Amino acid sequence: MPKTIKKVGVLTSGGDSPGMNAAIRSVVRTCAYHNIECIGIYRGYQGMIEGDFKEMGPRSVNNIVNKGGTILKSARSTEFRTPEGRKKAHENLVKAGIDALVVIGGDGTFTGGLLFNSEFDFPVMGIPGTIDNDIFGTSHTLGYDTALNTVVDVIDKIRDTASSHNRLFFVEVMGRDAGHIALNAGIGAGAEEILIPEEDLGLDRLLESLQKSKASGKSSSIVVIAEGDKIGKNVFELKDYVDANLPEYDVRVSVLGHMQRGGSPSCFDRVLASRLGVKAVESLIEGKSSYMVGLQNDKVTLTPLEQAIKGKTEIDRELLRVSDIMST
Ligand code: F6P
């Protein structure tokens, strides 16, 4: 017989992403729908250690479905990495009568949740929230679609000035370990070349490609670079290198940075957040624990947290070929 869940705690942790608020709203309202209490935990695991809790009802999540960021705030807690920190957090949950957790974040968030579950046999469900889309077990993480749209929108603007001045722009996008944003936004924005962590294009090929593009009559170009790319030079060094080797180019650099994590979530992210929140709470009610809810072939699925943490997401190599063909 699964333990009856009466009170669910919800938190957001790690880097924020658009759609986290819509997911909080979904968790809170699904709890209310099933007559379960819901407690918001502020600042992720750090708030759990400090007992920074607030009761949440369906009206406390009014007007947030469209808001970026997270109303519960986010933090990276070093104290939670210690057994003492986790013990304190557990005591606070017990004191507050919380008997299950929904944790929204990336693999660091899931690692914390899984450890907490194994130490205290505490039911935990994960919802993937990161713009990087680098979580195994879901085709989309919350915020990824919004970030793609943000990046494409900004590159469209950069293209206006690039083409007015016949310039080459290196645009750096987020993605410390994964090239999903760079690859998809790059194709969407019509980039000449896309550099990602999963594939080392090589400096020679980059120069060759830029030379070819100039020779084919293109007057301006956009190269999209994921921050974790493997070319061995940062985006400013890359500019210097091209300045030195291809003086016919007038190069500029634009690092998009944290603006990619903000903004109102896309419709896709809002719907995804709503679906994942319902599944997370209803799975806890069914007695399930230590899973991540995700999207696979447009169906909401459960993946063991351990797999979600350890599994590697692959980039779609066909997209590299598409990008090559598009830059002809
Ligand atoms: O959210 C993930 C991510 O966007 C990475 O791509 C990036 O490297 C990182 O966040 C930066 O986050 P912070 O500045 O919060 O450490």
CSV table of C-alpha atoms and ligand atoms in Angstrom, one decimal:
chain,number,residue,atom,x,y,z
A,1,MET,CA,0.0,0.0,0.0
A,2,PRO,CA,1.6,3.4,-0.9
A,3,LYS,CA,1.8,5.9,1.9
A,4,THR,CA,-1.0,8.4,1.6
A,5,ILE,CA,0.4,11.8,0.5
A,6,LYS,CA,-1.2,14.7,2.4
A,7,LYS,CA,1.3,17.6,1.9
A,8,VAL,CA,3.6,18.2,-1.1
A,9,GLY,CA,6.6,20.5,-1.0
A,10,VAL,CA,7.7,22.2,-4.3
A,11,LEU,CA,10.9,23.9,-5.0
A,12,THR,CA,13.0,25.3,-7.9
A,13,SER,CA,16.8,24.9,-7.9
A,14,GLY,CA,19.8,25.5,-10.1
A,15,GLY,CA,19.6,27.9,-13.1
A,16,ASP,CA,16.1,29.3,-13.6
A,17,SER,CA,14.3,28.8,-16.9
A,18,PRO,CA,11.1,30.1,-18.4
A,19,GLY,CA,8.2,27.8,-17.6
A,20,MET,CA,9.2,27.2,-14.0
A,21,ASN,CA,6.4,29.4,-12.7
A,22,ALA,CA,3.9,27.6,-14.9
A,23,ALA,CA,5.2,24.3,-13.4
A,24,ILE,CA,4.8,25.6,-9.9
A,25,ARG,CA,1.3,26.7,-10.7
A,26,SER,CA,0.5,23.3,-12.1
A,27,VAL,CA,1.9,21.5,-9.0
A,28,VAL,CA,0.0,23.8,-6.6
A,29,ARG,CA,-3.3,23.5,-8.5
A,30,THR,CA,-3.0,19.7,-9.0
A,31,CYS,CA,-2.5,19.3,-5.3
A,32,ALA,CA,-5.6,21.5,-4.7
A,33,TYR,CA,-7.6,19.5,-7.2
A,34,HIS,CA,-6.8,16.3,-5.3
A,35,ASN,CA,-7.3,17.9,-1.8
A,36,ILE,CA,-3.6,17.8,-1.0
A,37,GLU,CA,-1.9,20.7,0.8
A,38,CYS,CA,1.0,22.3,-1.0
A,39,ILE,CA,4.0,24.1,0.5
A,40,GLY,CA,6.3,26.3,-1.6
A,41,ILE,CA,9.9,26.0,-0.5
A,42,TYR,CA,12.0,29.1,-1.3
A,43,ARG,CA,15.5,29.2,-2.7
A,44,GLY,CA,15.7,25.5,-3.5
A,45,TYR,CA,17.5,23.1,-1.1
A,46,GLN,CA,18.9,26.1,0.8
A,47,GLY,CA,15.3,27.1,1.8
A,48,MET,CA,14.6,23.5,2.8
A,49,ILE,CA,17.6,23.7,5.2
A,50,GLU,CA,16.4,27.1,6.6
A,51,GLY,CA,12.7,26.2,6.7
A,52,ASP,CA,11.8,28.9,4.3
A,53,PHE,CA,8.3,27.6,3.6
A,54,LYS,CA,5.0,29.1,2.5
A,55,GLU,CA,1.6,27.5,2.2
A,56,MET,CA,0.3,27.7,-1.3
A,57,GLY,CA,-3.2,27.5,-2.6
A,58,PRO,CA,-4.7,27.8,-6.1
A,59,ARG,CA,-5.0,31.6,-5.7
A,60,SER,CA,-1.4,32.0,-4.7
A,61,VAL,CA,-0.3,31.1,-8.2
A,62,ASN,CA,-2.6,33.5,-10.0
A,63,ASN,CA,-1.1,35.4,-12.9
A,64,ILE,CA,2.2,33.6,-13.1
A,65,VAL,CA,1.7,31.2,-16.0
A,66,ASN,CA,3.1,34.0,-18.3
A,67,LYS,CA,6.0,35.0,-16.0
A,68,GLY,CA,9.7,34.1,-16.5
A,69,GLY,CA,12.0,33.3,-13.6
A,70,THR,CA,10.6,31.5,-10.6
A,71,ILE,CA,8.5,33.0,-7.8
A,72,LEU,CA,10.0,30.5,-5.4
A,73,LYS,CA,13.5,31.8,-6.3
A,74,SER,CA,16.4,29.5,-7.0
A,75,ALA,CA,19.8,28.9,-5.4
A,76,ARG,CA,22.7,26.5,-5.6
A,77,SER,CA,23.1,25.1,-2.0
A,78,THR,CA,26.6,23.9,-0.9
A,79,GLU,CA,25.2,23.1,2.5
A,80,PHE,CA,22.8,20.6,1.0
A,81,ARG,CA,25.8,18.7,-0.3
A,82,THR,CA,26.7,17.8,3.4
A,83,PRO,CA,24.9,15.1,5.4
A,84,GLU,CA,24.3,17.7,8.2
A,85,GLY,CA,22.6,20.0,5.7
A,86,ARG,CA,20.4,17.3,4.4
A,87,LYS,CA,19.5,16.1,7.9
A,88,LYS,CA,18.4,19.7,8.8
A,89,ALA,CA,16.4,19.8,5.7
A,90,HIS,CA,14.7,16.5,6.5
A,91,GLU,CA,13.9,17.7,10.0
A,92,ASN,CA,12.2,20.8,8.6
A,93,LEU,CA,10.1,18.8,6.2
A,94,VAL,CA,8.9,16.5,9.0
A,95,LYS,CA,8.2,19.4,11.3
A,96,ALA,CA,6.1,21.0,8.5
A,97,GLY,CA,4.2,17.8,7.8
A,98,ILE,CA,5.5,17.6,4.2
A,99,ASP,CA,5.5,14.0,3.0
A,100,ALA,CA,6.6,14.3,-0.6
A,101,LEU,CA,8.7,16.7,-2.8
A,102,VAL,CA,8.5,18.0,-6.4
A,103,VAL,CA,11.9,19.4,-7.4
A,104,ILE,CA,12.1,21.5,-10.6
A,105,GLY,CA,15.5,22.0,-12.1
A,106,GLY,CA,18.4,20.2,-13.9
A,107,ASP,CA,20.7,17.3,-13.1
A,108,GLY,CA,22.2,18.9,-10.0
A,109,THR,CA,18.7,19.3,-8.6
A,110,PHE,CA,17.9,15.7,-9.4
A,111,THR,CA,21.1,14.5,-7.9
A,112,GLY,CA,20.2,16.2,-4.6
A,113,GLY,CA,16.7,14.9,-4.8
A,114,LEU,CA,17.8,11.3,-5.4
A,115,LEU,CA,20.3,11.4,-2.5
A,116,PHE,CA,17.7,12.8,-0.2
A,117,ASN,CA,15.3,10.0,-1.2
A,118,SER,CA,17.9,7.3,-0.6
A,119,GLU,CA,18.9,8.7,2.8
A,120,PHE,CA,15.4,9.3,4.2
A,121,ASP,CA,13.2,7.2,2.0
A,122,PHE,CA,11.4,10.4,1.1
A,123,PRO,CA,9.2,10.5,-2.0
A,124,VAL,CA,10.7,12.8,-4.7
A,125,MET,CA,9.6,13.6,-8.3
A,126,GLY,CA,11.6,15.7,-10.7
A,127,ILE,CA,10.5,18.1,-13.4
A,128,PRO,CA,13.2,19.0,-15.9
A,129,GLY,CA,13.7,22.8,-16.0
A,130,THR,CA,16.8,24.2,-17.9
A,131,ILE,CA,17.2,26.1,-21.1
A,132,ASP,CA,20.0,23.8,-22.2
A,133,ASN,CA,17.7,20.8,-23.0
A,134,ASP,CA,20.5,18.4,-21.8
A,135,ILE,CA,18.4,16.1,-19.6
A,136,PHE,CA,18.1,12.4,-20.6
A,137,GLY,CA,14.5,11.1,-20.7
A,138,THR,CA,12.7,14.1,-22.2
A,139,SER,CA,12.7,15.6,-25.7
A,140,HIS,CA,12.2,19.0,-24.2
A,141,THR,CA,13.1,20.6,-20.9
A,142,LEU,CA,11.2,23.6,-19.5
A,143,GLY,CA,12.5,26.8,-21.0
A,144,TYR,CA,14.3,25.4,-24.0
A,145,ASP,CA,11.6,26.3,-26.5
A,146,THR,CA,11.4,29.8,-25.1
A,147,ALA,CA,15.2,30.2,-25.1
A,148,LEU,CA,15.3,29.1,-28.8
A,149,ASN,CA,12.7,31.7,-29.7
A,150,THR,CA,14.5,34.4,-27.7
A,151,VAL,CA,17.8,33.6,-29.5
A,152,VAL,CA,16.3,33.5,-32.9
A,153,ASP,CA,14.6,36.8,-32.3
A,154,VAL,CA,17.9,38.5,-31.2
A,155,ILE,CA,19.9,37.0,-34.1
A,156,ASP,CA,17.2,38.3,-36.5
A,157,LYS,CA,18.0,41.8,-35.1
A,158,ILE,CA,21.8,41.2,-35.3
A,159,ARG,CA,21.3,40.2,-38.9
A,160,ASP,CA,19.8,43.6,-39.7
A,161,THR,CA,22.9,45.4,-38.6
A,162,ALA,CA,25.2,42.7,-40.0
A,163,SER,CA,23.8,43.0,-43.5
A,164,SER,CA,23.7,46.8,-43.3
A,165,HIS,CA,27.4,46.9,-42.6
A,166,ASN,CA,28.5,43.8,-44.5
A,167,ARG,CA,29.8,42.3,-41.3
A,168,LEU,CA,30.5,38.9,-39.9
A,169,PHE,CA,29.0,38.3,-36.4
A,170,PHE,CA,30.1,35.7,-33.9
A,171,VAL,CA,27.1,35.2,-31.6
A,172,GLU,CA,27.7,33.2,-28.4
A,173,VAL,CA,24.8,31.4,-26.9
A,174,MET,CA,24.4,29.4,-23.7
A,175,GLY,CA,25.2,25.7,-23.5
A,176,ARG,CA,28.1,24.8,-21.3
A,177,ASP,CA,28.0,21.1,-22.2
A,178,ALA,CA,25.3,20.9,-24.9
A,179,GLY,CA,24.8,22.4,-28.3
A,180,HIS,CA,21.0,22.1,-28.6
A,181,ILE,CA,20.3,25.8,-28.4
A,182,ALA,CA,23.2,26.7,-30.8
A,183,LEU,CA,22.2,24.0,-33.3
A,184,ASN,CA,18.5,24.7,-33.4
A,185,ALA,CA,18.5,28.4,-33.1
A,186,GLY,CA,21.4,28.5,-35.5
A,187,ILE,CA,19.4,26.7,-38.2
A,188,GLY,CA,16.3,28.8,-37.3
A,189,ALA,CA,18.2,32.1,-37.6
A,190,GLY,CA,20.0,31.0,-40.8
A,191,ALA,CA,23.6,30.8,-39.4
A,192,GLU,CA,26.5,30.3,-41.7
A,193,GLU,CA,28.3,28.0,-39.3
A,194,ILE,CA,27.3,26.5,-35.9
A,195,LEU,CA,29.9,25.5,-33.3
A,196,ILE,CA,28.8,23.1,-30.6
A,197,PRO,CA,30.5,21.2,-27.7
A,198,GLU,CA,29.6,17.8,-29.3
A,199,GLU,CA,31.6,18.4,-32.5
A,200,ASP,CA,34.9,20.1,-33.1
A,201,LEU,CA,34.6,21.9,-36.4
A,202,GLY,CA,38.2,22.9,-36.4
A,203,LEU,CA,39.7,26.3,-37.1
A,204,ASP,CA,40.8,25.4,-40.6
A,205,ARG,CA,37.3,24.3,-41.7
A,206,LEU,CA,35.8,27.4,-40.2
A,207,LEU,CA,38.2,29.7,-42.2
A,208,GLU,CA,37.5,27.6,-45.3
A,209,SER,CA,33.8,27.9,-44.9
A,210,LEU,CA,34.0,31.7,-44.3
A,211,GLN,CA,36.2,32.0,-47.4
A,212,LYS,CA,33.7,30.0,-49.5
A,213,SER,CA,30.8,32.0,-48.3
A,214,LYS,CA,32.5,35.3,-49.2
A,215,ALA,CA,33.4,33.8,-52.6
A,216,SER,CA,29.8,32.7,-53.2
A,217,GLY,CA,28.6,36.3,-53.0
A,218,LYS,CA,27.4,36.6,-49.4
A,219,SER,CA,28.1,40.0,-47.9
A,220,SER,CA,27.3,39.3,-44.3
A,221,SER,CA,27.4,36.2,-42.1
A,222,ILE,CA,26.3,35.0,-38.7
A,223,VAL,CA,28.2,32.2,-36.9
A,224,VAL,CA,26.5,30.8,-33.8
A,225,ILE,CA,28.8,29.5,-31.1
A,226,ALA,CA,27.7,27.5,-28.0
A,227,GLU,CA,29.7,28.7,-25.0
A,228,GLY,CA,31.1,25.2,-24.4
A,229,ASP,CA,32.3,24.6,-28.0
A,230,LYS,CA,35.5,22.7,-28.6
A,231,ILE,CA,37.3,24.9,-31.1
A,232,GLY,CA,39.8,25.9,-28.4
A,233,LYS,CA,39.4,29.6,-28.6
A,234,ASN,CA,36.8,31.8,-26.8
A,235,VAL,CA,34.6,34.0,-29.0
A,236,PHE,CA,36.9,37.1,-28.7
A,237,GLU,CA,40.0,35.1,-29.5
A,238,LEU,CA,38.1,33.7,-32.5
A,239,LYS,CA,37.4,37.2,-33.7
A,240,ASP,CA,41.2,38.0,-33.4
A,241,TYR,CA,42.0,34.9,-35.3
A,242,VAL,CA,39.7,35.7,-38.1
A,243,ASP,CA,40.8,39.3,-38.2
A,244,ALA,CA,44.3,38.1,-38.6
A,245,ASN,CA,43.6,35.4,-41.2
A,246,LEU,CA,40.7,36.8,-43.2
A,247,PRO,CA,41.2,40.6,-43.2
A,248,GLU,CA,38.4,41.0,-45.8
A,249,TYR,CA,36.0,40.3,-43.0
A,250,ASP,CA,34.7,43.0,-40.6
A,251,VAL,CA,34.1,41.0,-37.5
A,252,ARG,CA,31.9,41.8,-34.4
A,253,VAL,CA,31.1,39.7,-31.4
A,254,SER,CA,27.8,39.4,-29.5
A,255,VAL,CA,27.6,37.4,-26.3
A,256,LEU,CA,23.9,36.9,-25.5
A,257,GLY,CA,24.3,35.7,-21.9
A,258,HIS,CA,21.6,35.5,-19.3
A,259,MET,CA,19.0,37.3,-21.3
A,260,GLN,CA,18.4,33.8,-22.8
A,261,ARG,CA,17.2,32.5,-19.4
A,262,GLY,CA,14.6,35.3,-19.0
A,263,GLY,CA,11.3,36.3,-20.5
A,264,SER,CA,7.7,35.1,-20.8
A,265,PRO,CA,7.5,31.4,-21.5
A,266,SER,CA,6.3,30.3,-25.0
A,267,CYS,CA,3.0,28.6,-25.3
A,268,PHE,CA,4.8,25.3,-25.8
A,269,ASP,CA,6.6,25.7,-22.4
A,270,ARG,CA,3.4,26.7,-20.6
A,271,VAL,CA,1.6,23.6,-21.9
A,272,LEU,CA,4.5,21.4,-21.1
A,273,ALA,CA,4.9,22.8,-17.6
A,274,SER,CA,1.1,22.2,-17.0
A,275,ARG,CA,1.3,18.6,-18.2
A,276,LEU,CA,4.5,17.8,-16.3
A,277,GLY,CA,3.2,19.3,-13.0
A,278,VAL,CA,0.0,17.2,-13.2
A,279,LYS,CA,1.9,14.0,-13.8
A,280,ALA,CA,4.4,14.7,-11.1
A,281,VAL,CA,1.8,15.2,-8.4
A,282,GLU,CA,-0.5,12.3,-9.6
A,283,SER,CA,2.5,10.0,-9.7
A,284,LEU,CA,3.3,10.8,-6.1
A,285,ILE,CA,-0.3,10.1,-5.2
A,286,GLU,CA,0.0,6.7,-6.9
A,287,GLY,CA,2.9,6.0,-4.6
A,288,LYS,CA,5.7,6.4,-7.2
A,289,SER,CA,9.0,8.1,-6.3
A,290,SER,CA,12.4,9.0,-7.7
A,291,TYR,CA,11.2,9.6,-11.3
A,292,MET,CA,11.5,12.5,-13.6
A,293,VAL,CA,8.5,13.4,-15.6
A,294,GLY,CA,9.3,14.2,-19.2
A,295,LEU,CA,8.0,14.3,-22.7
A,296,GLN,CA,8.8,11.5,-25.2
A,297,ASN,CA,7.0,11.3,-28.6
A,298,ASP,CA,4.5,13.9,-27.2
A,299,LYS,CA,3.5,11.6,-24.3
A,300,VAL,CA,4.3,12.4,-20.7
A,301,THR,CA,6.5,9.7,-19.4
A,302,LEU,CA,8.4,8.7,-16.3
A,303,THR,CA,12.2,8.1,-16.3
A,304,PRO,CA,14.0,6.9,-13.1
A,305,LEU,CA,15.9,9.9,-11.7
A,306,GLU,CA,19.1,7.9,-11.8
A,307,GLN,CA,18.8,7.4,-15.5
A,308,ALA,CA,17.9,11.0,-16.1
A,309,ILE,CA,21.1,12.1,-14.3
A,310,LYS,CA,23.4,9.6,-15.8
A,311,GLY,CA,22.0,9.3,-19.3
A,312,LYS,CA,23.5,11.6,-22.0
A,313,THR,CA,21.3,13.5,-24.5
A,314,GLU,CA,22.5,13.2,-28.0
A,315,ILE,CA,22.3,16.0,-30.6
A,316,ASP,CA,20.6,15.2,-33.8
A,317,ARG,CA,23.5,14.8,-36.3
A,318,GLU,CA,21.1,15.2,-39.2
A,319,LEU,CA,20.7,18.8,-38.0
A,320,LEU,CA,24.4,19.4,-38.7
A,321,ARG,CA,23.9,18.2,-42.3
A,322,VAL,CA,20.8,20.4,-42.7
A,323,SER,CA,22.7,23.4,-41.4
A,324,ASP,CA,25.6,22.6,-43.9
A,325,ILE,CA,23.1,22.4,-46.8
A,326,MET,CA,21.3,25.6,-45.7
A,327,SER,CA,24.5,27.6,-45.7
A,328,THR,CA,25.2,26.7,-49.4
B,1,F6P,O1,20.9,27.1,-17.2
B,1,F6P,C1,22.1,26.5,-17.7
B,1,F6P,C2,23.0,27.5,-18.2
B,1,F6P,O2,22.3,28.3,-19.0
B,1,F6P,C3,24.3,27.1,-18.9
B,1,F6P,O3,24.2,26.9,-20.3
B,1,F6P,C4,25.2,28.2,-18.5
B,1,F6P,O4,26.6,27.9,-18.7
B,1,F6P,C5,24.9,28.4,-17.1
B,1,F6P,O5,23.5,28.3,-17.1
B,1,F6P,C6,25.3,29.7,-16.5
B,1,F6P,O6,24.6,29.8,-15.3
B,1,F6P,P1,25.0,30.6,-14.0
B,1,F6P,O7,25.5,31.9,-14.5
B,1,F6P,O8,23.8,30.7,-13.2
B,1,F6P,O9,26.1,29.8,-13.3
